[in-house]
Short mmCIF file of C-alpha atoms in Angstrom, two decimals:
data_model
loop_
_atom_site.label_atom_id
_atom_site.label_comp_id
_atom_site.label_asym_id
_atom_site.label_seq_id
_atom_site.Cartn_x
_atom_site.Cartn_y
_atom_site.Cartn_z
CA UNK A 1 0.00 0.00 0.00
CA UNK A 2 1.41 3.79 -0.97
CA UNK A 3 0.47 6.48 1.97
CA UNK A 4 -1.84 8.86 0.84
CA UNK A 5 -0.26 12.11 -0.68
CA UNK A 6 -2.90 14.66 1.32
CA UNK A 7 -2.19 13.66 4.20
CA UNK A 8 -4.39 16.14 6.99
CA UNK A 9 -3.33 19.35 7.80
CA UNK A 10 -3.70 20.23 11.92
CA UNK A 11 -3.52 24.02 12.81
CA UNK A 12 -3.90 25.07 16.51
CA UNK A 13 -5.25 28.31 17.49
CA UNK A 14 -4.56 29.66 21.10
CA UNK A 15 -6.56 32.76 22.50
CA UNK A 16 -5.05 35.17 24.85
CA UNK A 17 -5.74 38.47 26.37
CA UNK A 18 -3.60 41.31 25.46
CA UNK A 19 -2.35 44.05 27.98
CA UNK A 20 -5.45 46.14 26.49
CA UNK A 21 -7.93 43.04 27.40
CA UNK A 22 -8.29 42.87 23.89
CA UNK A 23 -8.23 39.10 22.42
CA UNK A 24 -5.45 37.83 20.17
CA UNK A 25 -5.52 34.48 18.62
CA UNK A 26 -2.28 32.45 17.23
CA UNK A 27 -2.62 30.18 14.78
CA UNK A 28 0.59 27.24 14.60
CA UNK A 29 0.28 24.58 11.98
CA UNK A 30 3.91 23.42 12.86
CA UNK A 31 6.50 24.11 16.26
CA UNK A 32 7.58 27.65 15.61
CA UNK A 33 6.28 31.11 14.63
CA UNK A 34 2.70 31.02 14.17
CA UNK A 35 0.98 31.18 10.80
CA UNK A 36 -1.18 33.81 11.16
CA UNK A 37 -1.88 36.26 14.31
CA UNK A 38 -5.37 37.67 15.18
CA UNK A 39 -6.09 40.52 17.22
CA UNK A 40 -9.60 41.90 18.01
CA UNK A 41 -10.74 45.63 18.01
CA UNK A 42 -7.67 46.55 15.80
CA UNK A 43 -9.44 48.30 13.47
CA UNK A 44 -11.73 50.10 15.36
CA UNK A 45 -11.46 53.51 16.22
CA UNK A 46 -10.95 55.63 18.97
CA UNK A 47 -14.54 56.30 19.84
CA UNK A 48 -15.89 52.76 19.80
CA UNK A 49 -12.47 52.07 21.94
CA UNK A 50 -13.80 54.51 24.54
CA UNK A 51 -17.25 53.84 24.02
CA UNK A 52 -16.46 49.55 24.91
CA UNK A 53 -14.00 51.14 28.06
CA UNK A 54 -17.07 52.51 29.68
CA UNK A 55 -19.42 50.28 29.01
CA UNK A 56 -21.75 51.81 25.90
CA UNK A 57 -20.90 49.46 23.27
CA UNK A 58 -21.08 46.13 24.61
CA UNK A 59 -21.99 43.16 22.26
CA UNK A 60 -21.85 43.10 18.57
CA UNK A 61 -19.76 41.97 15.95
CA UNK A 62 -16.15 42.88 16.14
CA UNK A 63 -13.52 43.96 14.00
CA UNK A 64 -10.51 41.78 14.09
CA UNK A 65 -7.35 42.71 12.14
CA UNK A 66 -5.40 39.02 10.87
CA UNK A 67 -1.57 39.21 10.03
CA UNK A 68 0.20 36.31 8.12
CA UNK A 69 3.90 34.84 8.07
CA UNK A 70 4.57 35.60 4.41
CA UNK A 71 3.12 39.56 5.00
#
């Protein structure tokens, strides 16, 4: 028997909370520098910033901002 030429492809995402409480996800699909990088709110703008720091815009979709190895 040959092994199959596709073999799967795993990629693990890990969530963290930035110094800003904002969420960033990593994405690995080898040991190493990750694939892809995720952060949340970075493309909102200063007034929806403030508005989600005291507590007026709570809920919703977010903007995330997603950064990859090769740029």
């Amino acid at each position: 028997m040959t092994t199959p030429s596709n073999a799967p492809t795993f990629i693990e995402g890990r969530v963290i909370h930035k110094k800003s409480n904002a969420l960033q996800i990593t994405f690995h699909d080898s040991p190493g520098d990750p694939f892809a990088v995720g952060v949340q709110g970075a493309g909102d703008g200063k007034g929806k910033k403030l508005g989600v720091l005291l507590g007026f815009k709570n809920g919703g979709t977010g903007n995330h901002q997603m950064s990859y190895r090769d740029g």
